[in-house]
Amino acid sequence: MPASRRHHRALAVFVNCLGVIAAVPALSPATPGAAAAPARPAPAPAVIPGAAATPIPTGVPAVPPAVPTTGPAPVRPSMPPVSVAVGASGTPAPGYRIEVRNAGTAPVDTMVRQELPNGSRATTVTGGGRTSRPAGMSAGEVTWRLRLPAKSTTTLHTALSVPGPGRSVTAPTCVYGSDGTRPFDCATATWVGAATAPAAQVTAAPAWRRPPVLLAAFTALLVVTAGVVWWALRRRRRRTAAGRAATPTGTPGGGAMHTGAPGSGVPGPGVPGGAGPGQGGPGHSVPDRGAAERGTVYPRTAVPSPASRRRRPPVWLVVGVAAAVLAGVVGAAAWSATQRVAAMDTTKQPTSGAWVGNSVTGGLGQPLRETAFEFTVYRVSCGADVLPPAPGGGRPCLATVGVRNLTTEDQTWHGQLQRAYLPSGNWVAADEDATRVANLGRDVFSQPVAAGRRVLLPLVFTMRGDEPPKRLELRSGVFSAGVRVDVA
């Protein structure tokens, strides 16, 4: 057997022995009488009622049970027992009909609040309502404290007086609990007068004052001026060329200039009657052969035509045309830039790029829609009588807001995206802790709004200073353009 094979066989035997030695401790010890002993069923463990099973410590962390993880349930508010409906009356002055209904089986103590628009005052109030102007509010309100019997409907009437006749007036109304902060339901209505003034018609500016017409006329004038200048220069060149073609070249009189040498027999210039051999001497007359015959014997000397210098347009014409063209270009650029700047609306959020949707602006009681939600702000009030002061200081402002999900999916929103702006331009985000307290411990931002549902809840903004908020900015998402509500 070759030596190489012997070494391989010895190595294989050694490896097999190591495998057998490693497998021996894993075998269960056998007892001599184990094979002969009959198999007996193991007794069932005693189950103690109420005792929990103790896990065996294996050193390995136990696997958690397979429980499906779900997010917070969406807000699905139940129908409140108290509801309110508002309708505008057809009277010449702004008037409203308010119906408060208790659908429950027990009496309910409520507070009804109707917001008055800026500059208006209540002239007629029924049902024992009172007109007041709470601290921290720019407009007044009408309040009723009612005890609604079970299964009953209470009807209230109000009439308002506004400074400007013929304008539309919106007066939102909410019914709260006895504390006046937790809303049961809210509604709004807009009164439109029968003699509403028609919208002012914008008269179109005359044609000569419209920038496009002026620009087109200026361009046409430039084209006509350039055409006239080009035609005049062309005509002038043609006249110059025709004059040059009509002027003969050579000596005056058409004769040829001859040069003669002494003794050549050819009369030279300045030698009268000079004659050469064969031409006759003094006293002999020589007949005139004429210009044609002299021209054939002595051809004309080639005279170079003078170089014509190309005429250029005058400097004043070039400068004038250049200035007119430059003025036209600058005017067109300025007009285009002015139109673009005038088309910008600085009161709206950007509607292109990262922003989604268009920003909408309105007032109290007006439903305003954005990409996912419809927001309606019914009331904003500030002061210590509304809510207790915040622990860190500041003045709380309570806003009653209705949120409707316009999409087919549950939508979440965030408190840091809801802002209240001061007249100075500074803003504060919604106070989530104070909002949770106002909603009886419920975190309205952690729970999504169900698809197609509407929720009514109070939002709290903690303001620094005595100034009330001027505008609220509400949005459903980070990239949503949102809505703006003027509350001052």
Short mmCIF file of C-alpha atoms in Angstrom, two decimals:
data_model
loop_
_atom_site.label_atom_id
_atom_site.label_comp_id
_atom_site.label_asym_id
_atom_site.label_seq_id
_atom_site.Cartn_x
_atom_site.Cartn_y
_atom_site.Cartn_z
CA MET A 1 0.00 0.00 0.00
CA PRO A 2 1.42 3.38 -0.88
CA ALA A 3 2.42 5.57 2.03
CA SER A 4 -0.01 8.32 1.04
CA ARG A 5 -3.01 6.00 1.30
CA ARG A 6 -1.93 4.71 4.69
CA HIS A 7 -1.76 8.25 6.04
CA HIS A 8 -5.24 9.09 4.70
CA ARG A 9 -6.78 5.96 6.22
CA ALA A 10 -5.21 6.66 9.60
CA LEU A 11 -6.55 10.20 9.57
CA ALA A 12 -10.08 9.00 8.73
CA VAL A 13 -10.03 6.48 11.60
CA PHE A 14 -8.90 9.18 14.00
CA VAL A 15 -11.70 11.52 12.97
CA ASN A 16 -14.35 8.81 13.33
CA CYS A 17 -13.13 8.03 16.84
CA LEU A 18 -13.44 11.67 17.85
CA GLY A 19 -17.02 11.72 16.57
CA VAL A 20 -17.96 8.63 18.62
CA ILE A 21 -16.40 10.06 21.78
CA ALA A 22 -18.32 13.32 21.35
CA ALA A 23 -21.65 11.51 20.90
CA VAL A 24 -21.36 9.27 24.01
CA PRO A 25 -22.33 11.93 26.65
CA ALA A 26 -25.53 12.69 24.74
CA LEU A 27 -26.83 9.13 25.15
CA SER A 28 -29.27 8.55 28.05
CA PRO A 29 -28.00 6.20 30.72
CA ALA A 30 -29.60 2.77 30.50
CA THR A 31 -30.57 0.75 33.53
CA PRO A 32 -30.36 -3.03 33.58
CA GLY A 33 -34.04 -3.48 34.31
CA ALA A 34 -35.24 -0.80 32.04
CA ALA A 35 -35.88 -3.12 29.14
CA ALA A 36 -37.70 -5.69 31.24
CA ALA A 37 -39.90 -3.19 33.16
CA PRO A 38 -43.32 -2.75 31.60
CA ALA A 39 -44.21 0.66 30.32
CA ARG A 40 -46.41 2.52 32.80
CA PRO A 41 -48.33 5.62 31.87
CA ALA A 42 -47.12 8.73 33.59
CA PRO A 43 -49.60 10.21 36.07
CA ALA A 44 -51.27 13.39 34.98
CA PRO A 45 -50.11 16.50 36.87
CA ALA A 46 -52.50 17.86 39.38
CA VAL A 47 -54.11 21.07 38.29
CA ILE A 48 -54.65 23.59 41.05
CA PRO A 49 -57.51 25.96 40.34
CA GLY A 50 -56.43 29.53 40.10
CA ALA A 51 -52.73 28.68 39.99
CA ALA A 52 -50.77 30.08 37.09
CA ALA A 53 -48.25 28.02 35.19
CA THR A 54 -44.68 28.79 36.19
CA PRO A 55 -42.33 29.03 33.20
CA ILE A 56 -39.23 26.87 33.28
CA PRO A 57 -36.07 29.00 33.43
CA THR A 58 -34.15 28.06 30.29
CA GLY A 59 -31.94 31.10 29.97
CA VAL A 60 -33.58 32.05 26.66
CA PRO A 61 -36.07 34.96 26.62
CA ALA A 62 -39.62 33.83 26.14
CA VAL A 63 -41.25 34.63 22.79
CA PRO A 64 -44.14 37.09 23.20
CA PRO A 65 -47.54 35.89 22.09
CA ALA A 66 -48.56 36.72 18.54
CA VAL A 67 -50.91 39.60 19.23
CA PRO A 68 -51.73 41.88 16.27
CA THR A 69 -50.52 45.41 16.94
CA THR A 70 -53.08 48.02 16.05
CA GLY A 71 -52.94 51.78 16.24
CA PRO A 72 -55.32 53.92 18.21
CA ALA A 73 -58.93 53.63 17.26
CA PRO A 74 -60.21 56.49 15.14
CA VAL A 75 -62.42 59.09 16.68
CA ARG A 76 -66.00 57.99 16.12
CA PRO A 77 -68.06 60.27 18.32
CA SER A 78 -71.51 59.15 19.19
CA MET A 79 -74.48 61.32 18.42
CA PRO A 80 -74.72 63.85 21.25
CA PRO A 81 -78.02 63.98 23.08
CA VAL A 82 -78.27 67.73 22.44
CA SER A 83 -78.16 69.20 18.92
CA VAL A 84 -78.69 72.65 17.43
CA ALA A 85 -79.95 73.86 14.06
CA VAL A 86 -79.70 77.43 12.76
CA GLY A 87 -81.57 78.99 9.87
CA ALA A 88 -81.60 82.49 8.44
CA SER A 89 -84.92 84.28 8.28
CA GLY A 90 -86.19 86.11 5.23
CA THR A 91 -86.60 89.44 7.01
CA PRO A 92 -85.16 92.71 5.64
CA ALA A 93 -82.78 92.84 8.63
CA PRO A 94 -80.48 89.95 9.54
CA GLY A 95 -82.45 87.44 11.59
CA TYR A 96 -81.95 83.84 12.72
CA ARG A 97 -84.04 80.97 14.01
CA ILE A 98 -82.27 78.67 16.48
CA GLU A 99 -83.68 75.25 17.42
CA VAL A 100 -82.10 73.39 20.34
CA ARG A 101 -83.22 69.79 20.72
CA ASN A 102 -82.69 67.30 23.54
CA ALA A 103 -83.01 63.75 22.24
CA GLY A 104 -82.14 62.16 25.57
CA THR A 105 -84.41 60.75 28.25
CA ALA A 106 -83.25 63.15 30.99
CA PRO A 107 -83.19 66.92 31.33
CA VAL A 108 -79.91 68.63 30.36
CA ASP A 109 -78.51 71.96 31.53
CA THR A 110 -76.96 73.78 28.59
CA MET A 111 -75.50 77.10 27.54
CA VAL A 112 -76.21 78.39 24.02
CA ARG A 113 -73.83 80.94 22.48
CA GLN A 114 -74.34 82.87 19.24
CA GLU A 115 -71.39 84.85 17.91
CA LEU A 116 -72.11 88.31 16.56
CA PRO A 117 -70.09 89.58 13.57
CA ASN A 118 -67.80 92.56 14.01
CA GLY A 119 -69.65 95.85 14.02
CA SER A 120 -73.09 94.30 14.58
CA ARG A 121 -75.41 94.37 17.59
CA ALA A 122 -78.45 92.39 18.63
CA THR A 123 -81.75 94.24 18.38
CA THR A 124 -84.12 91.35 19.24
CA VAL A 125 -83.39 88.39 21.53
CA THR A 126 -86.03 85.92 22.70
CA GLY A 127 -85.96 83.17 25.32
CA GLY A 128 -84.23 85.23 27.98
CA GLY A 129 -80.92 85.63 26.15
CA ARG A 130 -78.36 88.22 27.12
CA THR A 131 -75.97 90.23 24.97
CA SER A 132 -72.43 90.60 26.23
CA ARG A 133 -68.89 91.14 25.06
CA PRO A 134 -66.54 88.71 26.84
CA ALA A 135 -63.04 89.78 27.75
CA GLY A 136 -60.49 89.03 25.05
CA MET A 137 -63.03 89.04 22.22
CA SER A 138 -63.42 91.68 19.54
CA ALA A 139 -67.08 90.86 18.88
CA GLY A 140 -70.07 90.37 21.12
CA GLU A 141 -72.25 87.31 21.67
CA VAL A 142 -75.71 86.33 22.77
CA THR A 143 -75.94 83.66 25.49
CA TRP A 144 -78.82 81.57 26.87
CA ARG A 145 -78.80 79.27 29.87
CA LEU A 146 -81.44 76.63 29.21
CA ARG A 147 -82.61 73.52 30.95
CA LEU A 148 -83.85 71.29 28.18
CA PRO A 149 -86.54 68.79 29.14
CA ALA A 150 -86.25 65.25 27.81
CA LYS A 151 -87.40 64.75 24.23
CA SER A 152 -87.99 68.47 23.69
CA THR A 153 -87.14 71.23 21.22
CA THR A 154 -86.63 74.87 22.19
CA THR A 155 -86.84 77.61 19.57
CA LEU A 156 -84.98 80.94 19.89
CA HIS A 157 -84.99 84.03 17.67
CA THR A 158 -82.47 86.83 17.20
CA ALA A 159 -82.31 89.91 14.99
CA LEU A 160 -79.15 91.89 14.27
CA SER A 161 -78.28 95.33 13.05
CA VAL A 162 -75.25 95.77 10.80
CA PRO A 163 -73.66 99.07 9.69
CA GLY A 164 -73.49 98.21 5.99
CA PRO A 165 -76.89 97.31 4.50
CA GLY A 166 -77.10 94.60 1.89
CA ARG A 167 -74.08 92.56 2.98
CA SER A 168 -74.21 88.91 4.00
CA VAL A 169 -73.92 88.14 7.72
CA THR A 170 -72.78 84.82 9.23
CA ALA A 171 -73.58 84.07 12.87
CA PRO A 172 -72.42 80.66 14.18
CA THR A 173 -74.20 79.14 17.17
CA CYS A 174 -73.02 76.41 19.57
CA VAL A 175 -74.65 74.62 22.48
CA TYR A 176 -72.32 73.76 25.36
CA GLY A 177 -72.55 72.03 28.67
CA SER A 178 -73.26 73.98 31.80
CA ASP A 179 -69.57 75.00 32.05
CA GLY A 180 -69.65 76.68 28.63
CA THR A 181 -66.43 75.03 27.34
CA ARG A 182 -67.41 71.51 26.21
CA PRO A 183 -69.46 71.78 23.01
CA PHE A 184 -72.35 69.42 22.31
CA ASP A 185 -73.07 70.66 18.80
CA CYS A 186 -72.53 73.69 16.58
CA ALA A 187 -74.23 75.05 13.48
CA THR A 188 -73.97 78.13 11.32
CA ALA A 189 -76.13 80.09 8.89
CA THR A 190 -75.53 83.05 6.59
CA TRP A 191 -78.18 85.70 6.09
CA VAL A 192 -78.27 87.25 2.62
CA GLY A 193 -80.38 90.37 2.19
CA ALA A 194 -82.99 90.62 -0.54
CA ALA A 195 -81.58 93.97 -1.68
CA THR A 196 -78.03 92.82 -1.86
CA ALA A 197 -76.01 95.30 -3.82
CA PRO A 198 -74.78 93.88 -7.11
CA ALA A 199 -71.13 93.30 -7.49
CA ALA A 200 -69.26 96.25 -8.88
CA GLN A 201 -68.49 95.77 -12.53
CA VAL A 202 -64.96 96.46 -13.55
CA THR A 203 -64.89 98.81 -16.55
CA ALA A 204 -62.32 97.83 -19.11
CA ALA A 205 -59.58 100.40 -19.71
CA PRO A 206 -59.48 102.14 -23.10
CA ALA A 207 -57.46 100.47 -25.82
CA TRP A 208 -54.78 103.14 -25.79
CA ARG A 209 -54.19 102.52 -22.05
CA ARG A 210 -53.77 98.77 -22.25
CA PRO A 211 -50.13 97.69 -22.01
CA PRO A 212 -50.39 94.98 -24.71
CA VAL A 213 -51.91 97.44 -27.19
CA LEU A 214 -49.27 100.07 -26.43
CA LEU A 215 -46.51 97.52 -26.82
CA ALA A 216 -47.89 96.31 -30.16
CA ALA A 217 -48.22 99.90 -31.45
CA PHE A 218 -44.68 100.71 -30.40
CA THR A 219 -43.36 97.60 -32.16
CA ALA A 220 -45.28 98.46 -35.34
CA LEU A 221 -43.87 102.00 -35.25
CA LEU A 222 -40.35 100.63 -34.99
CA VAL A 223 -40.92 98.32 -37.96
CA VAL A 224 -42.36 101.13 -40.12
CA THR A 225 -39.51 103.48 -39.21
CA ALA A 226 -36.90 100.87 -40.07
CA GLY A 227 -38.63 100.22 -43.42
CA VAL A 228 -38.72 103.89 -44.34
CA VAL A 229 -35.05 104.35 -43.46
CA TRP A 230 -34.05 101.31 -45.50
CA TRP A 231 -36.08 102.52 -48.54
CA ALA A 232 -34.54 106.00 -48.38
CA LEU A 233 -31.01 104.65 -48.20
CA ARG A 234 -31.62 102.27 -51.09
CA ARG A 235 -33.05 105.06 -53.27
CA ARG A 236 -30.12 107.31 -52.51
CA ARG A 237 -27.64 104.61 -53.50
CA ARG A 238 -29.45 104.05 -56.79
CA ARG A 239 -29.26 107.76 -57.63
CA THR A 240 -25.53 107.89 -56.86
CA ALA A 241 -24.84 104.86 -59.05
CA ALA A 242 -26.85 106.34 -61.97
CA GLY A 243 -24.91 109.64 -61.75
CA ARG A 244 -21.59 107.87 -61.86
CA ALA A 245 -22.59 105.85 -64.95
CA ALA A 246 -23.56 109.05 -66.86
CA THR A 247 -20.21 110.86 -66.26
CA PRO A 248 -17.58 110.14 -69.23
CA THR A 249 -13.98 109.36 -68.47
CA GLY A 250 -10.98 111.09 -70.34
CA THR A 251 -10.08 114.69 -71.26
CA PRO A 252 -12.67 117.36 -71.69
CA GLY A 253 -14.11 117.46 -75.20
CA GLY A 254 -13.72 113.78 -75.77
CA GLY A 255 -10.35 114.16 -77.53
CA ALA A 256 -7.38 112.03 -76.80
CA MET A 257 -4.27 113.44 -75.28
CA HIS A 258 -1.23 112.73 -77.51
CA THR A 259 2.30 112.87 -76.50
CA GLY A 260 4.89 113.65 -79.14
CA ALA A 261 8.66 113.56 -79.35
CA PRO A 262 10.88 115.91 -81.24
CA GLY A 263 11.54 114.67 -84.75
CA SER A 264 8.89 112.03 -84.61
CA GLY A 265 6.53 113.81 -86.96
CA VAL A 266 3.73 113.67 -84.45
CA PRO A 267 2.50 117.03 -83.27
CA GLY A 268 2.97 117.34 -79.59
CA PRO A 269 0.97 119.41 -77.15
CA GLY A 270 1.82 123.07 -77.23
CA VAL A 271 3.49 122.98 -80.64
CA PRO A 272 1.21 124.76 -83.09
CA GLY A 273 1.48 123.55 -86.62
CA GLY A 274 4.19 121.16 -85.73
CA ALA A 275 4.71 118.61 -88.41
CA GLY A 276 6.82 115.65 -88.87
CA PRO A 277 8.08 113.88 -91.88
CA GLY A 278 5.39 113.27 -94.46
CA GLN A 279 3.04 115.61 -92.65
CA GLY A 280 4.07 118.86 -94.39
CA GLY A 281 6.13 121.67 -93.17
CA PRO A 282 5.40 125.24 -92.68
CA GLY A 283 3.08 126.63 -95.19
CA HIS A 284 1.35 123.31 -95.92
CA SER A 285 -2.15 122.77 -94.72
CA VAL A 286 -3.06 119.40 -93.18
CA PRO A 287 -6.69 118.45 -93.34
CA ASP A 288 -8.51 117.55 -90.01
CA ARG A 289 -9.19 113.84 -89.89
CA GLY A 290 -11.75 114.04 -87.13
CA ALA A 291 -12.02 112.62 -83.67
CA ALA A 292 -12.95 109.13 -84.86
CA GLU A 293 -9.89 108.84 -87.07
CA ARG A 294 -7.59 110.17 -84.36
CA GLY A 295 -9.10 107.79 -81.91
CA THR A 296 -8.36 104.79 -84.05
CA VAL A 297 -4.75 105.75 -84.60
CA TYR A 298 -4.14 106.82 -80.97
CA PRO A 299 -6.40 104.92 -78.50
CA ARG A 300 -7.50 106.56 -75.29
CA THR A 301 -5.47 106.10 -72.21
CA ALA A 302 -7.24 104.02 -69.52
CA VAL A 303 -8.18 106.29 -66.67
CA PRO A 304 -8.98 104.46 -63.38
CA SER A 305 -12.36 105.35 -61.94
CA PRO A 306 -12.21 106.92 -58.49
CA ALA A 307 -12.93 104.50 -55.63
CA SER A 308 -16.43 105.09 -54.27
CA ARG A 309 -16.71 105.21 -50.48
CA ARG A 310 -19.69 103.32 -49.09
CA ARG A 311 -22.11 105.66 -47.47
CA ARG A 312 -23.11 104.93 -43.91
CA PRO A 313 -26.28 106.06 -42.13
CA PRO A 314 -25.86 109.11 -39.95
CA VAL A 315 -24.93 108.64 -36.32
CA TRP A 316 -28.10 110.24 -35.01
CA LEU A 317 -30.21 107.72 -36.92
CA VAL A 318 -28.26 104.71 -35.58
CA VAL A 319 -28.39 106.03 -32.02
CA GLY A 320 -32.11 106.79 -32.28
CA VAL A 321 -33.03 103.34 -33.60
CA ALA A 322 -30.88 101.61 -30.96
CA ALA A 323 -32.44 103.70 -28.19
CA ALA A 324 -35.95 102.91 -29.45
CA VAL A 325 -35.25 99.18 -29.59
CA LEU A 326 -33.70 99.22 -26.11
CA ALA A 327 -36.67 101.15 -24.74
CA GLY A 328 -39.05 98.63 -26.28
CA VAL A 329 -37.23 95.66 -24.77
CA VAL A 330 -37.01 97.27 -21.32
CA GLY A 331 -40.68 98.26 -21.46
CA ALA A 332 -41.76 94.75 -22.42
CA ALA A 333 -39.68 93.21 -19.61
CA ALA A 334 -41.01 95.70 -17.06
CA TRP A 335 -44.60 95.10 -18.10
CA SER A 336 -44.20 91.32 -17.91
CA ALA A 337 -42.60 91.55 -14.45
CA THR A 338 -45.31 93.94 -13.23
CA GLN A 339 -48.07 91.59 -14.38
CA ARG A 340 -46.45 88.64 -12.61
CA VAL A 341 -45.96 90.55 -9.39
CA ALA A 342 -49.54 91.85 -9.48
CA ALA A 343 -50.81 88.30 -9.91
CA MET A 344 -49.13 87.18 -6.69
CA ASP A 345 -51.23 86.97 -3.53
CA THR A 346 -49.10 87.51 -0.44
CA THR A 347 -51.96 86.48 1.88
CA LYS A 348 -51.90 82.88 0.68
CA GLN A 349 -49.55 80.03 1.21
CA PRO A 350 -47.55 78.79 -1.77
CA THR A 351 -49.58 76.47 -3.98
CA SER A 352 -46.74 74.93 -5.87
CA GLY A 353 -43.63 73.00 -5.06
CA ALA A 354 -43.85 71.15 -1.74
CA TRP A 355 -47.27 72.55 -0.76
CA VAL A 356 -50.33 70.49 -1.64
CA GLY A 357 -53.64 72.16 -2.46
CA ASN A 358 -54.69 75.81 -2.30
CA SER A 359 -54.86 77.92 0.83
CA VAL A 360 -58.37 79.20 1.66
CA THR A 361 -59.19 82.19 3.87
CA GLY A 362 -62.50 82.86 5.63
CA GLY A 363 -64.13 84.00 8.85
CA LEU A 364 -65.93 82.53 11.83
CA GLY A 365 -68.66 80.06 10.97
CA GLN A 366 -67.51 79.52 7.37
CA PRO A 367 -66.60 75.95 6.35
CA LEU A 368 -63.15 76.03 4.72
CA ARG A 369 -61.82 73.02 2.83
CA GLU A 370 -58.27 71.89 2.14
CA THR A 371 -56.84 68.62 0.85
CA ALA A 372 -58.19 66.24 3.52
CA PHE A 373 -60.20 68.19 6.12
CA GLU A 374 -62.96 70.75 6.27
CA PHE A 375 -62.39 73.15 9.16
CA THR A 376 -65.04 75.38 10.71
CA VAL A 377 -64.11 77.70 13.59
CA TYR A 378 -67.24 78.66 15.53
CA ARG A 379 -65.86 80.61 18.46
CA VAL A 380 -62.61 81.91 19.96
CA SER A 381 -62.45 83.26 23.51
CA CYS A 382 -59.50 84.11 25.76
CA GLY A 383 -59.08 84.79 29.45
CA ALA A 384 -58.88 83.13 32.82
CA ASP A 385 -62.67 82.81 33.00
CA VAL A 386 -62.57 80.41 30.04
CA LEU A 387 -59.92 77.99 31.34
CA PRO A 388 -57.61 78.01 34.36
CA PRO A 389 -54.21 79.58 33.69
CA ALA A 390 -51.52 77.33 32.29
CA PRO A 391 -48.98 75.95 34.79
CA GLY A 392 -46.09 77.61 32.94
CA GLY A 393 -47.87 80.95 32.65
CA GLY A 394 -49.67 82.51 29.77
CA ARG A 395 -53.25 83.28 28.86
CA PRO A 396 -55.32 80.39 27.45
CA CYS A 397 -57.49 80.94 24.39
CA LEU A 398 -60.18 78.38 23.64
CA ALA A 399 -61.24 77.79 20.02
CA THR A 400 -64.27 75.65 19.17
CA VAL A 401 -63.38 73.88 15.92
CA GLY A 402 -65.29 71.43 13.76
CA VAL A 403 -63.18 68.99 11.71
CA ARG A 404 -64.68 66.86 8.93
CA ASN A 405 -62.69 64.16 7.12
CA LEU A 406 -63.38 64.52 3.40
CA THR A 407 -61.39 61.45 2.33
CA THR A 408 -62.21 57.74 2.30
CA GLU A 409 -59.44 56.85 4.79
CA ASP A 410 -58.76 57.64 8.42
CA GLN A 411 -56.67 60.80 8.75
CA THR A 412 -54.41 61.93 11.58
CA TRP A 413 -53.43 65.50 12.36
CA HIS A 414 -50.89 67.11 14.66
CA GLY A 415 -51.14 69.82 17.27
CA GLN A 416 -47.89 71.53 16.31
CA LEU A 417 -49.35 72.31 12.85
CA GLN A 418 -52.33 74.23 14.28
CA ARG A 419 -51.28 77.82 14.89
CA ALA A 420 -52.69 81.05 16.27
CA TYR A 421 -51.19 84.29 14.89
CA LEU A 422 -50.96 87.53 16.84
CA PRO A 423 -51.32 90.99 15.25
CA SER A 424 -47.53 91.37 15.55
CA GLY A 425 -46.98 88.36 13.28
CA ASN A 426 -45.79 85.95 15.98
CA TRP A 427 -47.57 82.64 16.34
CA VAL A 428 -48.02 79.85 18.88
CA ALA A 429 -48.92 76.22 18.27
CA ALA A 430 -51.78 74.42 19.95
CA ASP A 431 -51.15 73.55 23.59
CA GLU A 432 -51.59 69.78 23.51
CA ASP A 433 -51.63 69.36 27.30
CA ALA A 434 -54.27 72.07 27.81
CA THR A 435 -56.26 70.69 24.85
CA ARG A 436 -56.26 67.24 26.48
CA VAL A 437 -57.61 68.78 29.70
CA ALA A 438 -60.33 70.65 27.80
CA ASN A 439 -61.34 67.38 26.09
CA LEU A 440 -61.74 65.57 29.45
CA GLY A 441 -58.41 63.75 29.19
CA ARG A 442 -58.79 62.57 25.60
CA ASP A 443 -55.83 63.17 23.27
CA VAL A 444 -57.53 64.30 20.07
CA PHE A 445 -54.27 64.39 18.10
CA SER A 446 -53.26 60.79 18.80
CA GLN A 447 -56.50 59.41 17.41
CA PRO A 448 -57.25 59.66 13.68
CA VAL A 449 -60.48 61.13 12.39
CA ALA A 450 -62.65 58.44 10.81
CA ALA A 451 -63.38 58.63 7.11
CA GLY A 452 -66.38 60.81 6.31
CA ARG A 453 -66.92 61.73 9.97
CA ARG A 454 -67.08 65.12 11.68
CA VAL A 455 -65.74 65.84 15.15
CA LEU A 456 -66.33 68.91 17.27
CA LEU A 457 -63.68 69.72 19.83
CA PRO A 458 -62.03 72.59 21.67
CA LEU A 459 -58.44 73.59 20.88
CA VAL A 460 -56.41 75.57 23.40
CA PHE A 461 -53.68 78.07 22.48
CA THR A 462 -51.57 79.53 25.28
CA MET A 463 -50.79 83.14 24.40
CA ARG A 464 -47.97 85.25 25.82
CA GLY A 465 -49.33 88.68 26.48
CA ASP A 466 -52.70 90.38 26.47
CA GLU A 467 -53.25 90.52 22.71
CA PRO A 468 -55.94 88.16 21.38
CA PRO A 469 -55.16 86.07 18.30
CA LYS A 470 -55.88 87.66 14.96
CA ARG A 471 -55.92 84.57 12.76
CA LEU A 472 -55.93 80.80 13.09
CA GLU A 473 -54.08 78.58 10.65
CA LEU A 474 -55.24 74.96 10.51
CA ARG A 475 -53.98 72.12 8.32
CA SER A 476 -54.23 68.36 8.10
CA GLY A 477 -50.63 67.55 7.15
CA VAL A 478 -47.13 68.94 6.97
CA PHE A 479 -47.30 69.69 3.24
CA SER A 480 -50.93 70.82 3.18
CA ALA A 481 -51.56 74.47 2.31
CA GLY A 482 -54.20 74.57 5.07
CA VAL A 483 -56.88 77.18 5.80
CA ARG A 484 -56.79 80.59 7.43
CA VAL A 485 -59.56 81.86 9.66
CA ASP A 486 -59.80 85.54 10.58
CA VAL A 487 -61.04 85.69 14.18
CA ALA A 488 -60.35 89.33 15.05
#
